[in-house]
Structures are given as C-alpha cells and as structure tokens.
Short mmCIF file of C-alpha atoms in Angstrom, two decimals:
data_model
loop_
_atom_site.label_atom_id
_atom_site.label_comp_id
_atom_site.label_asym_id
_atom_site.label_seq_id
_atom_site.Cartn_x
_atom_site.Cartn_y
_atom_site.Cartn_z
CA MET A 1 13.73 2.20 -28.46
CA ASP A 2 14.40 -0.83 -30.48
CA HIS A 3 13.79 -3.31 -27.02
CA ILE A 4 10.56 -1.95 -26.37
CA THR A 5 8.82 -5.26 -27.51
CA PHE A 6 5.00 -6.19 -27.26
CA LEU A 7 5.91 -8.19 -23.97
CA VAL A 8 7.31 -5.21 -22.47
CA ALA A 9 5.25 -2.98 -23.16
CA VAL A 10 2.43 -4.92 -22.15
CA VAL A 11 4.85 -5.04 -18.93
CA ILE A 12 5.19 -2.23 -17.95
CA VAL A 13 1.28 -1.59 -18.82
CA THR A 14 0.71 -4.32 -16.68
CA ALA A 15 3.32 -2.65 -13.56
CA LEU A 16 1.34 0.86 -13.78
CA ALA A 17 -2.14 -0.27 -13.32
CA PHE A 18 -0.27 -2.64 -10.02
CA ASP A 19 1.25 1.17 -9.08
CA PHE A 20 -2.59 2.45 -9.94
CA THR A 21 -4.17 -0.09 -6.86
CA ASN A 22 -1.43 0.35 -4.46
CA GLY A 23 -2.60 4.11 -5.00
CA PHE A 24 -6.65 3.54 -3.23
CA HIS A 25 -5.22 0.51 -1.92
CA ASP A 26 -3.10 2.33 0.64
CA THR A 27 -5.32 5.91 0.85
CA ALA A 28 -5.89 4.42 4.51
CA ASN A 29 -2.13 4.94 5.39
CA ALA A 30 -2.13 8.68 4.76
CA MET A 31 -5.79 10.09 5.82
CA ALA A 32 -7.50 7.05 7.18
CA THR A 33 -6.96 9.15 10.64
CA SER A 34 -7.40 12.42 9.56
CA ILE A 35 -10.73 11.67 7.95
CA ALA A 36 -11.85 9.67 10.76
CA THR A 37 -11.72 12.57 13.14
CA GLY A 38 -12.89 15.21 10.68
CA ALA A 39 -9.70 16.98 10.69
CA LEU A 40 -10.24 16.69 6.49
CA ARG A 41 -13.47 16.64 4.40
CA PRO A 42 -12.88 13.36 2.76
CA ARG A 43 -13.25 14.08 -0.55
CA THR A 44 -10.41 17.04 -0.01
CA ALA A 45 -8.53 14.64 1.80
CA VAL A 46 -7.63 12.51 -0.82
CA LEU A 47 -6.91 14.93 -3.26
CA ILE A 48 -4.04 16.27 -1.02
CA SER A 49 -3.33 13.02 -0.98
CA GLY A 50 -2.77 12.06 -4.16
CA VAL A 51 -0.95 15.80 -5.64
CA LEU A 52 1.64 14.57 -2.74
CA ASN A 53 2.16 10.96 -3.23
CA VAL A 54 2.95 12.52 -7.20
CA VAL A 55 5.47 14.82 -5.69
CA GLY A 56 6.83 12.47 -3.46
CA ALA A 57 7.67 10.05 -6.54
CA PHE A 58 10.80 12.58 -7.58
CA LEU A 59 12.31 12.67 -4.01
CA SER A 60 14.02 9.77 -3.91
CA THR A 61 15.25 6.30 -5.93
CA GLU A 62 17.07 3.80 -3.33
CA VAL A 63 13.97 2.10 -3.38
CA ALA A 64 13.21 1.29 -6.73
CA LYS A 65 17.46 -0.08 -7.22
CA THR A 66 16.00 -1.95 -4.17
CA ILE A 67 14.04 -4.19 -5.92
CA SER A 68 15.27 -3.31 -10.18
CA GLY A 69 18.69 -4.80 -8.51
CA GLY A 70 18.06 -6.13 -5.10
CA ILE A 71 16.03 -9.21 -4.15
CA VAL A 72 15.64 -11.16 -7.53
CA ASP A 73 19.06 -11.47 -9.71
CA ASP A 74 17.92 -8.81 -13.50
CA THR A 75 20.30 -11.54 -15.48
CA LEU A 76 17.96 -14.09 -14.84
CA VAL A 77 14.65 -11.96 -15.49
CA THR A 78 12.24 -12.16 -17.91
CA PRO A 79 9.65 -10.09 -18.77
CA GLY A 80 7.45 -12.80 -18.90
CA MET A 81 8.78 -13.41 -15.18
CA ILE A 82 8.02 -10.08 -14.46
CA PHE A 83 4.08 -10.13 -16.12
CA ALA A 84 3.87 -13.26 -13.78
CA GLY A 85 4.89 -11.37 -10.35
CA LEU A 86 2.17 -8.16 -10.99
CA VAL A 87 -0.55 -9.86 -11.58
CA GLY A 88 0.43 -11.82 -7.72
CA ALA A 89 0.28 -9.15 -7.24
CA ILE A 90 -2.14 -6.81 -7.99
CA LEU A 91 -5.24 -9.72 -6.94
CA TRP A 92 -4.27 -10.18 -3.84
CA ASN A 93 -5.04 -6.00 -3.89
CA LEU A 94 -7.66 -6.24 -4.93
CA ALA A 95 -8.69 -8.71 -2.96
CA THR A 96 -7.89 -7.48 0.58
CA TRP A 97 -9.67 -4.15 -1.01
CA LEU A 98 -12.55 -5.91 -0.87
CA LEU A 99 -12.29 -7.01 2.18
CA GLY A 100 -11.25 -4.07 3.25
CA LEU A 101 -8.71 -5.73 4.62
CA PRO A 102 -4.91 -3.47 5.32
CA SER A 103 -3.02 -5.94 3.77
CA SER A 104 0.79 -4.90 2.49
CA SER A 105 1.19 -3.60 -2.02
CA SER A 106 4.03 -3.62 -0.96
CA HIS A 107 5.15 -8.03 1.19
CA ALA A 108 2.20 -8.15 -2.55
CA LEU A 109 4.90 -7.82 -5.26
CA PHE A 110 8.11 -9.07 -3.33
CA GLY A 111 5.39 -11.96 -2.97
CA GLY A 112 4.68 -12.04 -6.57
CA LEU A 113 7.94 -11.15 -7.85
CA ILE A 114 9.53 -14.17 -6.35
CA GLY A 115 6.97 -16.39 -6.99
CA ALA A 116 7.22 -16.27 -10.41
CA VAL A 117 11.08 -15.97 -10.67
CA TRP A 118 11.20 -18.94 -8.61
CA VAL A 119 9.50 -21.03 -10.70
CA GLY A 120 10.56 -19.37 -13.91
CA ALA A 121 13.96 -19.60 -13.35
CA GLY A 122 14.55 -21.44 -9.86
CA GLU A 123 15.97 -20.70 -6.43
CA HIS A 124 18.53 -19.37 -7.64
CA GLY A 125 17.01 -16.55 -9.27
CA VAL A 126 16.38 -14.58 -5.89
CA HIS A 127 18.24 -12.95 -3.09
CA PHE A 128 16.97 -14.71 0.44
CA ASP A 129 19.55 -13.10 1.85
CA LYS A 130 18.07 -9.24 0.70
CA VAL A 131 14.92 -10.37 0.63
CA VAL A 132 15.54 -11.34 4.57
CA GLU A 133 17.49 -7.85 5.25
CA LYS A 134 16.07 -5.84 2.93
CA VAL A 135 11.89 -7.16 3.32
CA LEU A 136 11.08 -9.47 5.81
CA LEU A 137 13.21 -7.69 9.01
CA PRO A 138 12.44 -4.23 8.28
CA ALA A 139 8.23 -5.80 8.31
CA VAL A 140 8.43 -7.07 11.16
CA ALA A 141 10.70 -4.02 12.77
CA SER A 142 8.76 -1.42 11.46
CA PRO A 143 5.38 -1.66 13.06
CA LEU A 144 6.57 -1.82 16.29
CA ILE A 145 8.69 0.92 16.13
CA ALA A 146 5.87 3.49 14.95
CA GLY A 147 3.83 1.36 17.60
CA VAL A 148 6.05 2.37 19.91
CA ALA A 149 6.47 5.85 19.19
CA ALA A 150 3.02 6.77 19.08
CA LEU A 151 2.55 5.03 21.78
CA ILE A 152 4.28 7.85 23.45
CA ALA A 153 3.63 10.47 21.18
CA THR A 154 -1.03 10.29 22.03
CA TYR A 155 0.85 9.73 26.80
CA LEU A 156 2.54 12.58 26.53
CA ALA A 157 0.10 15.10 24.02
CA TYR A 158 -2.23 13.99 26.27
CA ARG A 159 0.04 15.10 29.85
CA ILE A 160 0.29 18.20 28.28
CA THR A 161 -2.74 19.09 26.96
CA ALA A 162 -4.74 17.32 30.14
CA ARG A 163 -5.31 21.31 31.60
CA ALA A 164 -6.01 23.02 27.80
CA ARG A 165 -9.66 23.31 26.54
CA GLN A 166 -11.05 20.29 24.80
CA LYS A 167 -12.51 22.34 22.10
CA THR A 168 -8.43 24.40 21.40
CA VAL A 169 -7.33 21.11 21.42
CA THR A 170 -9.10 19.14 19.12
CA LYS A 171 -8.83 22.23 16.72
CA GLY A 172 -4.85 22.21 17.98
CA PHE A 173 -4.25 18.69 16.84
CA ARG A 174 -6.83 18.66 13.24
CA ILE A 175 -4.92 21.26 12.29
CA GLY A 176 -1.40 19.68 12.93
CA GLN A 177 -3.15 16.10 11.39
CA ILE A 178 -3.18 18.28 8.01
CA ALA A 179 -0.18 18.86 8.30
CA SER A 180 1.19 15.57 9.48
CA ALA A 181 -1.47 13.24 7.09
CA SER A 182 0.53 15.42 4.28
CA LEU A 183 3.80 14.50 4.80
CA VAL A 184 2.26 10.52 5.48
CA SER A 185 0.76 11.42 1.41
CA LEU A 186 4.65 12.33 0.36
CA ALA A 187 6.58 9.77 2.29
CA HIS A 188 4.39 7.32 0.97
CA GLY A 189 4.81 8.30 -2.26
CA THR A 190 8.60 7.99 -1.68
CA ASN A 191 8.65 4.40 -0.84
CA ASP A 192 6.02 2.54 -2.44
CA ALA A 193 5.81 4.81 -6.48
CA GLN A 194 9.30 3.67 -5.95
CA LYS A 195 8.81 0.32 -6.49
CA THR A 196 6.66 0.07 -9.53
CA MET A 197 9.56 2.45 -10.62
CA GLY A 198 11.84 -0.78 -9.79
CA VAL A 199 9.74 -3.40 -11.58
CA ILE A 200 9.70 -1.10 -14.53
CA THR A 201 13.64 -0.22 -14.13
CA LEU A 202 14.07 -4.54 -13.39
CA THR A 203 11.81 -4.92 -16.71
CA LEU A 204 14.07 -2.75 -19.09
CA ILE A 205 17.33 -3.88 -17.89
CA SER A 206 15.64 -7.31 -19.29
CA ALA A 207 14.75 -6.42 -21.97
CA GLY A 208 17.87 -4.57 -22.48
CA ALA A 209 16.84 -1.75 -22.90
CA LEU A 210 19.32 -0.67 -18.99
CA GLY A 211 22.30 -1.50 -18.57
CA HIS A 212 23.27 -3.31 -14.60
CA ASP A 213 21.78 -1.85 -11.82
CA ALA A 214 20.77 1.24 -13.26
CA GLY A 215 18.57 3.37 -12.33
CA PRO A 216 14.75 4.03 -13.66
CA PRO A 217 14.40 7.47 -16.08
CA LEU A 218 12.62 10.03 -16.16
CA TRP A 219 9.58 8.45 -17.88
CA VAL A 220 9.50 6.15 -15.58
CA ILE A 221 9.59 7.84 -12.06
CA ALA A 222 6.71 10.62 -13.29
CA SER A 223 4.94 7.47 -14.55
CA ALA A 224 4.63 5.77 -11.76
CA GLY A 225 4.38 8.70 -9.94
CA LEU A 226 1.08 9.34 -11.45
CA ALA A 227 -0.39 6.24 -11.51
CA ILE A 228 -0.41 6.12 -7.76
CA GLY A 229 -1.32 8.88 -7.07
CA LEU A 230 -4.85 8.92 -9.81
CA GLY A 231 -5.15 5.93 -7.08
CA THR A 232 -4.91 7.35 -4.04
CA TYR A 233 -7.82 10.26 -5.50
CA LEU A 234 -10.21 7.68 -6.38
CA GLY A 235 -9.57 6.09 -2.41
CA GLY A 236 -9.46 3.47 -1.91
CA TRP A 237 -12.88 4.07 1.12
CA ARG A 238 -12.86 0.11 1.90
CA ILE A 239 -9.90 -0.13 3.87
CA ILE A 240 -9.54 3.79 4.80
CA ARG A 241 -13.03 2.78 6.54
CA THR A 242 -11.54 -0.35 8.58
CA MET A 243 -8.37 2.09 9.39
CA GLY A 244 -9.95 4.89 10.55
CA LYS A 245 -13.33 2.85 12.61
CA GLY A 246 -12.13 -0.07 12.64
CA LEU A 247 -9.19 -0.86 14.93
CA THR A 248 -9.70 1.86 17.74
CA ASP A 249 -11.70 5.25 17.87
CA ILE A 250 -9.30 7.80 16.79
CA GLN A 251 -9.22 11.85 18.61
CA SER A 252 -7.64 13.79 16.94
CA PRO A 253 -4.07 14.14 19.14
CA GLN A 254 -4.09 11.00 17.98
CA GLY A 255 -4.72 10.39 14.65
CA PHE A 256 -1.47 13.62 14.99
CA ALA A 257 0.29 11.05 16.49
CA ALA A 258 -0.19 8.50 14.76
CA GLU A 259 1.83 10.30 11.76
CA ALA A 260 4.65 11.73 13.11
CA ALA A 261 5.26 8.22 13.96
CA SER A 262 4.59 6.52 10.95
CA THR A 263 5.87 9.49 8.68
CA THR A 264 9.85 9.70 10.79
CA VAL A 265 9.77 5.53 10.32
CA ILE A 266 8.60 5.74 6.73
CA LEU A 267 11.34 8.76 5.44
CA THR A 268 13.86 6.96 6.90
CA SER A 269 13.50 3.47 5.79
CA ALA A 270 13.52 5.06 2.12
CA HIS A 271 16.57 7.10 2.63
CA LEU A 272 18.00 3.92 3.46
CA GLY A 273 16.87 1.85 1.20
CA PHE A 274 14.57 -1.05 2.54
CA ALA A 275 11.39 -1.34 1.04
CA LEU A 276 9.01 -1.29 3.96
CA SER A 277 5.27 -2.07 4.21
CA THR A 278 3.82 1.54 4.19
CA THR A 279 0.46 0.24 5.55
CA GLN A 280 2.19 -1.47 8.39
CA VAL A 281 3.74 1.26 9.55
CA CYS A 282 0.66 3.41 9.59
CA SER A 283 -1.22 0.46 11.65
CA GLY A 284 1.05 -0.14 13.45
CA GLY A 285 1.12 3.87 14.78
CA ILE A 286 -2.80 3.52 14.75
CA LEU A 287 -2.62 0.87 16.87
CA GLY A 288 -0.42 2.74 19.70
CA ALA A 289 -2.17 5.67 19.33
CA GLY A 290 -4.48 3.51 20.62
CA LEU A 291 -3.44 2.08 22.97
CA GLY A 292 -1.56 5.93 24.22
CA ARG A 293 -4.78 7.02 24.60
CA ARG A 294 -6.30 6.01 28.59
CA LEU A 295 -9.93 4.07 28.64
CA ALA A 296 -9.33 4.50 24.48
CA GLU A 297 -10.54 0.50 22.68
CA VAL A 298 -8.80 -1.44 20.81
CA ARG A 299 -10.47 -3.46 18.50
CA TRP A 300 -8.01 -6.54 18.94
CA GLY A 301 -10.52 -9.30 16.66
CA THR A 302 -10.11 -6.76 13.52
CA ALA A 303 -5.83 -6.33 14.61
CA GLY A 304 -5.70 -9.81 14.11
CA ARG A 305 -7.47 -10.11 11.20
CA MET A 306 -4.68 -8.06 9.50
CA VAL A 307 -2.11 -9.28 11.15
CA VAL A 308 -2.84 -13.17 9.66
CA ALA A 309 -3.53 -11.05 6.27
CA TRP A 310 0.02 -9.90 6.66
CA LEU A 311 1.59 -13.06 7.40
CA VAL A 312 -0.38 -14.84 4.10
CA THR A 313 0.53 -12.02 1.90
CA LEU A 314 3.27 -12.66 0.39
CA PRO A 315 3.19 -16.37 -0.39
CA ALA A 316 -0.37 -15.84 -1.30
CA ALA A 317 0.86 -13.43 -3.80
CA ALA A 318 4.05 -15.65 -4.28
CA LEU A 319 1.62 -18.79 -5.12
CA VAL A 320 -0.89 -16.41 -7.85
CA GLY A 321 2.88 -15.37 -9.33
CA GLY A 322 4.41 -18.51 -9.55
CA LEU A 323 2.25 -20.43 -10.86
CA SER A 324 1.44 -17.54 -13.71
CA ALA A 325 5.15 -17.27 -14.33
CA SER A 326 4.96 -21.74 -15.82
CA VAL A 327 2.21 -21.15 -18.17
CA VAL A 328 3.68 -18.04 -19.26
CA THR A 329 6.88 -20.44 -19.11
CA HIS A 330 5.85 -23.14 -21.11
CA GLY A 331 2.73 -21.29 -22.90
CA GLY A 332 4.90 -18.54 -24.56
CA ASN A 333 2.74 -16.18 -26.57
CA PHE A 334 -0.60 -17.50 -25.75
CA GLY A 335 -0.12 -18.81 -21.97
CA ILE A 336 0.79 -14.69 -21.55
CA VAL A 337 -3.27 -13.94 -23.46
CA VAL A 338 -4.95 -16.69 -21.05
CA ILE A 339 -2.86 -15.65 -17.81
CA ALA A 340 -4.12 -11.45 -18.38
CA LEU A 341 -7.33 -13.04 -19.56
CA LEU A 342 -7.83 -14.89 -15.82
CA ALA A 343 -6.56 -11.60 -14.12
CA LEU A 344 -8.88 -10.07 -16.11
CA ALA A 345 -12.22 -11.80 -15.35
CA VAL A 346 -10.79 -12.63 -11.45
CA ALA A 347 -10.73 -8.28 -10.84
CA THR A 348 -14.04 -8.30 -13.07
CA PHE A 349 -15.34 -9.98 -10.70
CA ILE A 350 -14.33 -8.05 -7.26
CA VAL A 351 -15.40 -4.87 -8.48
CA VAL A 352 -18.69 -6.71 -9.45
CA MET A 353 -18.73 -8.23 -5.66
CA SER A 354 -17.90 -4.93 -4.18
CA ARG A 355 -20.78 -3.12 -5.90
CA ARG A 356 -23.28 -5.50 -3.02
CA ASN A 357 -22.59 -2.75 0.12
CA PRO A 358 -20.72 0.20 -1.34
CA VAL A 359 -18.59 2.38 0.80
CA HIS A 360 -17.47 5.49 -0.41
CA ALA A 361 -17.09 9.17 0.65
CA SER A 362 -20.75 10.25 2.34
CA ASN A 363 -20.46 6.23 4.97
CA VAL A 364 -17.34 5.91 5.19
CA ASN A 365 -16.79 7.25 8.70
CA GLU A 366 -20.25 4.40 9.60
CA THR A 367 -18.60 2.35 12.02
CA HIS A 368 -20.08 -1.28 11.04
CA GLU A 369 -17.40 -3.85 8.89
CA VAL A 370 -16.99 -3.91 5.44
CA SER A 371 -18.93 -6.59 4.03
CA VAL A 372 -19.07 -8.06 0.59
CA ARG A 373 -23.15 -9.71 1.53
CA GLY A 374 -26.37 -7.81 1.04
CA THR A 375 -27.48 -5.51 -1.69
CA ALA A 376 -26.45 -1.69 -1.84
CA PRO A 377 -28.96 0.63 -0.70
CA ALA A 378 -31.54 2.50 -3.56
CA GLY A 379 -29.64 5.25 -4.77
CA VAL A 380 -25.83 4.53 -3.59
CA GLY A 381 -23.11 4.73 -6.27
CA THR A 382 -20.34 3.14 -7.08
CA ALA A 383 -17.63 1.19 -4.19
CA ALA A 384 -14.59 2.74 -4.48
#
C-alpha cells in the first residue's frame, strides 16, 4: 500500500468515474431495442443490464491486459498521464451523451490515453502497431460483421415466421429479446469493464505497486464491475432513445437478431483481447436489422451523425488528453488541480444543459430527436 500515493488514489477514483460514465453511456447497447419493442419495461431493463454488467466483469481479463500493457509502453507512463487521458475520455462521454450520440466510450478512453502519453512521454510511448491491430481494425470490422449477421438473421426470422400469427411471433421474439439483451449486457461487462481494469492496473504498474505485465487484482475487477453496473442502472436515456427509435423502426424479430449478432461479436472479441467498441457493434447490428426487414425505414441522417462521431471520438479525446497532459507535466500537483477543476466545471455545465430538455424512463420511447434546447415541461424530472 506504500505505493498508493495521493496522486495514484486520485487516478483510481477518476478511472472509476470514467467507468461510471461508460455504464450510463452504453446502457443503450444492450437495452435500447428491448425497450423500444416493449419486451422490457425501461426500469426493469436497466436493472437487469446493471446486474449482468457486474457479473460480466469477472468473466475475463484479456482486454484489461491489452490496455495495461498493449497500446502504450507501461515503463514510460506516469499516473499524471493516465489522469489526463481519463479527463479527455470523461468529457467526451458527457458531451456525446448530452447530444444523444452513441459514440464509443472505448475509443474515447484510447484517444485520451494515446494523446496524454504522446505528449507526456513522446511518440515512442505509444505502440501504434498495437493500436492498429487491437483498436482500429476491430473498429472498422466489428460493426460491419454485426450488421451483416443481423441483416441475415432478420431476413431469415421474417421468412421462417411469415405464415405464423403476428401476435404469436411478436410475443415469442419479445421473450427471446429478454435473453438476447441479457447476453449483450453480460458481454458488455466482459468487454467494457475490463478497460477501466486495464487503466487502474496500468496506474498501479506505473507507481510500482504491481510488476510489469501483471493482471488486474481482484479488488480492481470488483470495483470496476460495480462502477459500470451502477452507471448502467441509472440509464443513459438520451442515447437509448437514439438507438431504440432514432436509427430505424425496430420490431421484436429485428431486436432479437441485432442483439444476438452483437453478443456473438463482442464475446468473441473479448476472448481474443480485442478492445472493440460495443457501441459501434450494437449500432451496426441495429442498422443491419433495419435493412433486413422489407420496407423498414432506416434513418440515414442519424446514422451519418453517428459515423461522424465515431470518426471524431479518438482524435478529439486525444486532443483533450494531450492538452491536459501538457498542463499536468509542466504544472505538477498544481496542474492536476487546475485540470480537475476545469473538468468538473465543464461536466457540471453539461449536466445543467441536459436538464433543459430531459429524457427519462417515462418518455424514452418518444420518437423526436434529443435536443439540448428549450425548457423542460412542468413536473418533468432530471434527465439521465
């Protein structure tokens, strides 16, 4: 415990704060389609998702090892750099949540770390070959694979059930969605909770509390799982609305197909140690399911905005992480305090803005787009 300095403790708390934002930012990945089709009530959906995210965190540590000893050189990283990278990731998560954009929490984290380490340790501190292999290639391939799989599954589902009673088909697939959405939640915990485990493990390695190439201790696994589970339970309703109602009109066979395809891709990637974006996978699955149903409307304008957010996420988070690292590197503890206060001010501003047009469990299935303008109707609660 002698290695757990005040700075290391601050970094660990900040990492868990990122994990929390990752949870509510990505609740939509698992539950948006089930909520949109009525398979699960909104509050029940986020409770199930939160519990299974915690369980999933204990299933594997391969992705955590990719982050703690893969994309950056752990011998050159300092806790201050990690803190700066986390600030970039958290602010990007909050900004895209405000806009209802299902961007990648994973790429926000990678971007923040890459930018901070690049500024703090130099170009040789980043393993760009691993970034390409473990981050960029999966980012391109995974949503395409999930989309094609969901398209085929949706087409087959409608063909196989073409002569069945519509009411029976809907009821059957809604029951199936409960299982498939639960599996996505489990897979999300297995993949995304590990990213925070990797960051905390990297911090402990950089502080000398763990040896190089060490895996995450049990307390790191448990705390990361609980943080992402709590964030998931609170529900990122703004992004749930976009994914459930903004991309396409989802019916229960499509929701089941999208969730099943996404689960397969996420669990396979977690086993291989690919730190992919579950948001991109699930969005690809939903788009594929939309294309797989005849005459289904796909809202390409919303899809286009999502793709732009995907492209901007990593460099935007890297820019904030790099600027933060510059302040931390030159300012020491004073620089850390300055960055922490600025980040807190920006986060508070974003939360206040979200209350002007709240989205919550009661109105999440309304089809109009998320906006940050206007005022909340009388009696409406806080946005989430």
